[in-house]
Amino acid sequence: MNPTVTTVEPPANWGSNDLTALARSLGSPWYRLVGDLHDIIHVTTQRYASSRGVKNLFLPVTTRTVTCPTALGSDSEPVPVTVSGVNTYLADSMQFALEYGCRVAPGGCYTIMPSFRGENPDETHLGQYTHSEAEIPGDMNALIDYVTGYVQALAGAILDGVGDRLADARGDVSHLIRMVETKGKFAELTFDEAVRTVADVDGTIRDEGEWRTLTRKGERLLMQRVSEFVWVHHFESLAVPFYQAFGDETGTTAKSADLYFGMGEVVGSGERHTSAEELRKSIALHGVNEQEYAWYVRMKEEFPMLTSGFGMGVDRFLMWVLKHDDIRDMPLISRTDELKSWPASVTRP
């Protein structure tokens, strides 16, 4: 790091209803850097997807079918809105639309769009965030290969585009270099193997009786003990949403896979049910109302197709790039503790 350069830090104006404080974000070196990283991610995603035969599709930001129903395997609430008198939801993911898209773009499809979930923002969660998602033909292993290549392509493009600047601003880019230079696959464990690796430490496993998953503490300990880049797959079925394909004949596990680096889970992914029969079994197992997903079931009946998909939280990825510990500093325009009404001194547009 050049000793004459001052480390770039965020202005930390999120959560403030003070318009003067918010205005300090304009021209901030932090947000100029974040903005340049946005562009690199957009351009690199397009190039990488195109090189793999995956097409970009334009998709709506509203949906009648959420991927996070209030049921087993879901950890957030959908965000209801009314548009032109129609009760609908802001999309929590483009996954279902991308599965639909694979029927018209059979080589696969992707988007980078906002996602909305009913979560209280904290250091690692946003209620409104940017989601890089893709759905491709093939199984979970094909997906792991695609995602591994994708994050390595992003890290390489960032080093090429702003590597020196990033080193000056944040003091270190060795983590990006290690990701790019990792040969072959990242480390992989089944969920059961991951549990055995961290279970000796309290607070690493969330046990709900019917299902278990890793806590954030567990994810981070796993990275410390195994690798800074690690895949965990075959989670318990009831711990993941109903659309993830069964991982065994009993339906106890699912072909779901999470990629951990930086703060923990950055990419969530999985293979989907191919047949309507298996999908219906999973819907019933998770206690979901099938009528709310009737079109999705019918699509599997009439157009069965083996696909797998992922969602990468762009803001979480940027936390890792910038070696930062608070996701609320990532969005260019914050929606954390946004004003519920316009101040009297401001004319509403």
Short mmCIF file of C-alpha atoms in Angstrom, two decimals, residues 42-295:
data_model
loop_
_atom_site.label_atom_id
_atom_site.label_comp_id
_atom_site.label_asym_id
_atom_site.label_seq_id
_atom_site.Cartn_x
_atom_site.Cartn_y
_atom_site.Cartn_z
CA HIS A 42 -22.21 -5.83 -15.25
CA VAL A 43 -19.80 -6.05 -18.19
CA THR A 44 -18.04 -9.19 -16.90
CA THR A 45 -21.32 -10.97 -16.17
CA GLN A 46 -22.48 -10.36 -19.73
CA ARG A 47 -19.20 -11.55 -21.23
CA TYR A 48 -18.98 -14.64 -19.04
CA ALA A 49 -22.61 -15.64 -19.58
CA SER A 50 -22.29 -15.13 -23.34
CA SER A 51 -19.16 -17.29 -23.41
CA ARG A 52 -21.23 -20.09 -21.84
CA GLY A 53 -24.20 -19.65 -24.18
CA VAL A 54 -26.35 -18.05 -21.46
CA LYS A 55 -28.61 -15.18 -22.56
CA ASN A 56 -29.83 -12.06 -20.82
CA LEU A 57 -33.62 -11.72 -20.53
CA PHE A 58 -35.75 -8.69 -19.59
CA LEU A 59 -38.03 -9.72 -16.72
CA PRO A 60 -40.64 -7.91 -14.58
CA VAL A 61 -39.85 -6.66 -11.09
CA THR A 62 -43.28 -7.77 -9.81
CA THR A 63 -44.47 -11.33 -9.39
CA ARG A 64 -47.54 -13.21 -8.20
CA THR A 65 -45.30 -16.17 -7.24
CA VAL A 66 -42.63 -15.63 -4.61
CA THR A 67 -39.73 -17.99 -4.00
CA CYS A 68 -39.81 -17.32 -0.25
CA PRO A 69 -43.27 -18.47 0.87
CA THR A 70 -44.02 -18.49 4.57
CA ALA A 71 -43.15 -22.15 5.00
CA LEU A 72 -40.35 -24.53 5.93
CA GLY A 73 -37.06 -23.67 4.26
CA SER A 74 -37.85 -19.96 3.94
CA ASP A 75 -36.29 -17.30 6.11
CA SER A 76 -37.88 -14.05 4.95
CA GLU A 77 -41.23 -12.50 4.14
CA PRO A 78 -42.44 -11.42 0.69
CA VAL A 79 -43.03 -7.71 0.05
CA PRO A 80 -46.63 -7.01 -1.08
CA VAL A 81 -47.47 -4.08 -3.36
CA THR A 82 -50.49 -2.90 -5.32
CA VAL A 83 -49.91 -1.95 -8.96
CA SER A 84 -52.84 -0.64 -11.04
CA GLY A 85 -55.23 -2.11 -8.50
CA VAL A 86 -53.63 -5.56 -8.64
CA ASN A 87 -52.31 -7.08 -5.43
CA THR A 88 -48.90 -8.55 -6.20
CA TYR A 89 -45.37 -8.75 -4.80
CA LEU A 90 -42.01 -7.22 -5.51
CA ALA A 91 -39.78 -10.02 -6.76
CA ASP A 92 -37.69 -11.67 -4.07
CA SER A 93 -35.82 -13.53 -6.81
CA MET A 94 -35.98 -13.98 -10.58
CA GLN A 95 -35.56 -17.73 -10.20
CA PHE A 96 -39.03 -18.82 -11.29
CA ALA A 97 -38.99 -16.37 -14.19
CA LEU A 98 -35.54 -17.65 -15.20
CA GLU A 99 -36.76 -21.26 -15.07
CA TYR A 100 -39.56 -20.14 -17.38
CA GLY A 101 -36.95 -18.36 -19.49
CA CYS A 102 -34.99 -21.59 -19.96
CA ARG A 103 -37.97 -22.92 -21.92
CA VAL A 104 -37.47 -20.14 -24.50
CA ALA A 105 -33.67 -19.81 -24.10
CA PRO A 106 -32.69 -23.47 -23.59
CA GLY A 107 -29.00 -22.66 -23.28
CA GLY A 108 -29.75 -20.78 -20.06
CA CYS A 109 -30.51 -17.20 -19.04
CA TYR A 110 -29.47 -14.58 -16.49
CA THR A 111 -30.37 -11.22 -14.97
CA ILE A 112 -28.93 -8.65 -12.60
CA MET A 113 -31.89 -7.02 -10.88
CA PRO A 114 -33.13 -5.77 -7.51
CA SER A 115 -34.66 -8.25 -5.08
CA PHE A 116 -36.96 -7.36 -2.20
CA ARG A 117 -37.43 -9.30 1.03
CA GLY A 118 -39.09 -8.50 4.31
CA GLU A 119 -35.92 -8.49 6.40
CA ASN A 120 -34.56 -5.98 8.86
CA PRO A 121 -31.21 -4.72 7.54
CA ASP A 122 -28.12 -5.54 9.57
CA GLU A 123 -24.40 -6.02 8.88
CA THR A 124 -24.99 -8.85 6.39
CA HIS A 125 -28.63 -8.43 5.27
CA LEU A 126 -30.53 -5.89 3.17
CA GLY A 127 -34.25 -5.79 2.54
CA GLN A 128 -33.56 -4.40 -0.96
CA TYR A 129 -30.43 -5.66 -2.67
CA THR A 130 -28.91 -6.42 -6.06
CA HIS A 131 -29.12 -10.02 -7.22
CA SER A 132 -27.06 -11.62 -10.00
CA GLU A 133 -28.98 -14.75 -11.00
CA ALA A 134 -28.82 -17.38 -13.71
CA GLU A 135 -30.56 -20.62 -14.61
CA ILE A 136 -28.74 -23.12 -16.81
CA PRO A 137 -29.45 -26.56 -18.24
CA GLY A 138 -27.80 -29.33 -16.26
CA ASP A 139 -27.39 -30.64 -12.74
CA MET A 140 -25.91 -29.25 -9.52
CA ASN A 141 -22.36 -30.17 -10.55
CA ALA A 142 -22.70 -28.20 -13.80
CA LEU A 143 -23.95 -25.27 -11.77
CA ILE A 144 -21.04 -25.40 -9.31
CA ASP A 145 -18.68 -25.33 -12.29
CA TYR A 146 -20.49 -22.32 -13.79
CA VAL A 147 -20.55 -20.31 -10.56
CA THR A 148 -16.92 -21.07 -9.71
CA GLY A 149 -15.85 -19.79 -13.12
CA TYR A 150 -18.11 -16.77 -12.75
CA VAL A 151 -16.75 -15.50 -9.43
CA GLN A 152 -13.19 -16.10 -10.63
CA ALA A 153 -13.95 -14.10 -13.79
CA LEU A 154 -15.32 -11.25 -11.67
CA ALA A 155 -12.28 -11.23 -9.40
CA GLY A 156 -9.94 -11.24 -12.40
CA ALA A 157 -11.78 -8.39 -14.13
CA ILE A 158 -11.69 -6.29 -10.95
CA LEU A 159 -7.95 -6.83 -10.61
CA ASP A 160 -7.44 -5.85 -14.25
CA GLY A 161 -9.73 -2.83 -14.09
CA VAL A 162 -9.14 -1.26 -10.68
CA GLY A 163 -6.63 -3.52 -8.94
CA ASP A 164 -4.03 -0.84 -8.18
CA ARG A 165 -6.65 1.66 -7.16
CA LEU A 166 -8.34 -0.91 -4.94
CA ALA A 167 -5.03 -1.81 -3.29
CA ASP A 168 -4.42 1.86 -2.47
CA ALA A 169 -7.98 2.44 -1.29
CA ARG A 170 -8.35 -0.66 0.88
CA GLY A 171 -4.78 -1.83 1.45
CA ASP A 172 -5.02 -5.38 0.09
CA VAL A 173 -6.13 -7.31 -3.00
CA SER A 174 -4.50 -10.63 -2.12
CA HIS A 175 -7.90 -12.24 -1.55
CA LEU A 176 -8.88 -11.52 -5.17
CA ILE A 177 -5.56 -12.92 -6.40
CA ARG A 178 -6.08 -16.11 -4.38
CA MET A 179 -9.53 -16.59 -5.86
CA VAL A 180 -8.28 -16.11 -9.42
CA GLU A 181 -5.26 -18.38 -8.90
CA THR A 182 -7.19 -21.25 -7.28
CA LYS A 183 -6.76 -24.17 -9.66
CA GLY A 184 -9.55 -26.63 -10.24
CA LYS A 185 -12.52 -26.73 -7.89
CA PHE A 186 -13.01 -24.86 -4.66
CA ALA A 187 -13.27 -27.04 -1.57
CA GLU A 188 -16.55 -28.98 -1.30
CA LEU A 189 -18.31 -30.61 1.65
CA THR A 190 -21.71 -32.13 2.17
CA PHE A 191 -23.82 -30.49 4.84
CA ASP A 192 -23.27 -33.48 7.15
CA GLU A 193 -19.50 -33.15 6.70
CA ALA A 194 -19.73 -29.42 7.41
CA VAL A 195 -21.68 -30.08 10.61
CA ARG A 196 -19.05 -32.54 11.82
CA THR A 197 -16.35 -29.98 11.08
CA VAL A 198 -17.80 -27.22 13.28
CA ALA A 199 -20.16 -28.96 15.74
CA ASP A 200 -17.61 -28.86 18.58
CA VAL A 201 -18.18 -25.09 18.87
CA ASP A 202 -21.44 -23.79 20.36
CA GLY A 203 -23.62 -21.57 18.19
CA THR A 204 -22.48 -22.94 14.84
CA ILE A 205 -25.56 -25.07 14.08
CA ARG A 206 -29.15 -23.88 14.01
CA ASP A 207 -31.31 -26.85 15.01
CA GLU A 208 -35.07 -26.45 14.52
CA GLY A 209 -35.87 -30.06 15.33
CA GLU A 210 -37.20 -30.94 11.87
CA TRP A 211 -34.20 -29.40 10.14
CA ARG A 212 -30.75 -27.95 10.73
CA THR A 213 -28.55 -25.42 9.01
CA LEU A 214 -25.30 -23.55 9.64
CA THR A 215 -25.38 -20.22 11.42
CA ARG A 216 -23.24 -17.31 10.24
CA LYS A 217 -20.79 -18.26 12.99
CA GLY A 218 -20.75 -21.79 11.62
CA GLU A 219 -20.12 -20.60 8.07
CA ARG A 220 -17.16 -18.48 9.14
CA LEU A 221 -15.66 -21.21 11.30
CA LEU A 222 -15.98 -23.64 8.40
CA MET A 223 -14.02 -21.26 6.18
CA GLN A 224 -11.34 -20.93 8.85
CA ARG A 225 -11.00 -24.69 9.22
CA VAL A 226 -11.41 -25.80 5.58
CA SER A 227 -10.82 -23.04 3.03
CA GLU A 228 -11.60 -19.38 2.44
CA PHE A 229 -13.65 -20.51 -0.60
CA VAL A 230 -15.86 -23.49 0.18
CA TRP A 231 -19.00 -25.09 -1.25
CA VAL A 232 -21.48 -26.82 1.06
CA HIS A 233 -24.11 -28.95 -0.65
CA HIS A 234 -26.85 -31.49 0.05
CA PHE A 235 -28.51 -29.56 2.84
CA GLU A 236 -31.46 -31.11 4.64
CA SER A 237 -34.58 -30.78 2.46
CA LEU A 238 -36.67 -28.98 5.05
CA ALA A 239 -33.91 -26.39 5.55
CA VAL A 240 -34.15 -25.17 1.95
CA PRO A 241 -37.10 -24.02 -0.19
CA PHE A 242 -39.38 -26.58 -1.81
CA TYR A 243 -38.10 -26.06 -5.37
CA GLN A 244 -34.70 -27.68 -4.70
CA ALA A 245 -34.48 -31.22 -6.11
CA PHE A 246 -34.28 -34.15 -3.72
CA GLY A 247 -30.74 -35.34 -3.08
CA ASP A 248 -31.65 -38.94 -2.21
CA GLU A 249 -34.47 -41.43 -2.67
CA THR A 250 -36.01 -40.63 0.71
CA GLY A 251 -36.16 -36.87 0.09
CA THR A 252 -34.17 -36.22 3.26
CA THR A 253 -31.55 -34.09 1.53
CA ALA A 254 -31.70 -31.60 -1.34
CA LYS A 255 -29.40 -30.84 -4.26
CA SER A 256 -28.78 -27.37 -2.96
CA ALA A 257 -25.37 -25.73 -2.73
CA ASP A 258 -24.06 -22.58 -1.06
CA LEU A 259 -20.71 -20.94 -1.77
CA TYR A 260 -19.06 -19.34 1.25
CA PHE A 261 -16.37 -16.67 1.16
CA GLY A 262 -15.87 -13.33 2.84
CA MET A 263 -18.75 -12.79 5.26
CA GLY A 264 -20.19 -16.29 4.66
CA GLU A 265 -22.85 -17.31 2.15
CA VAL A 266 -22.49 -15.15 -0.96
CA VAL A 267 -24.05 -17.53 -3.50
CA GLY A 268 -27.08 -19.75 -2.95
CA SER A 269 -27.89 -22.32 -5.61
CA GLY A 270 -29.38 -25.66 -6.43
CA GLU A 271 -30.75 -28.14 -8.91
CA ARG A 272 -34.51 -27.91 -9.50
CA HIS A 273 -37.14 -30.63 -9.56
CA THR A 274 -37.48 -31.87 -13.13
CA SER A 275 -40.84 -33.59 -12.85
CA ALA A 276 -44.15 -32.29 -11.53
CA GLU A 277 -44.50 -35.44 -9.43
CA GLU A 278 -41.34 -34.75 -7.43
CA LEU A 279 -42.24 -31.06 -7.16
CA ARG A 280 -45.65 -31.91 -5.70
CA LYS A 281 -44.04 -34.19 -3.12
CA SER A 282 -41.73 -31.38 -2.06
CA ILE A 283 -44.54 -28.81 -1.93
CA ALA A 284 -46.51 -31.07 0.39
CA LEU A 285 -43.43 -31.85 2.50
CA HIS A 286 -42.79 -28.13 3.04
CA GLY A 287 -46.39 -27.29 3.84
CA VAL A 288 -46.82 -24.96 0.86
CA ASN A 289 -50.21 -24.26 -0.77
CA GLU A 290 -49.89 -25.84 -4.22
CA GLN A 291 -52.58 -23.58 -5.67
CA GLU A 292 -50.25 -20.59 -5.25
CA TYR A 293 -47.74 -22.35 -7.54
CA ALA A 294 -50.15 -23.97 -10.00
CA TRP A 295 -48.50 -22.43 -13.08
#
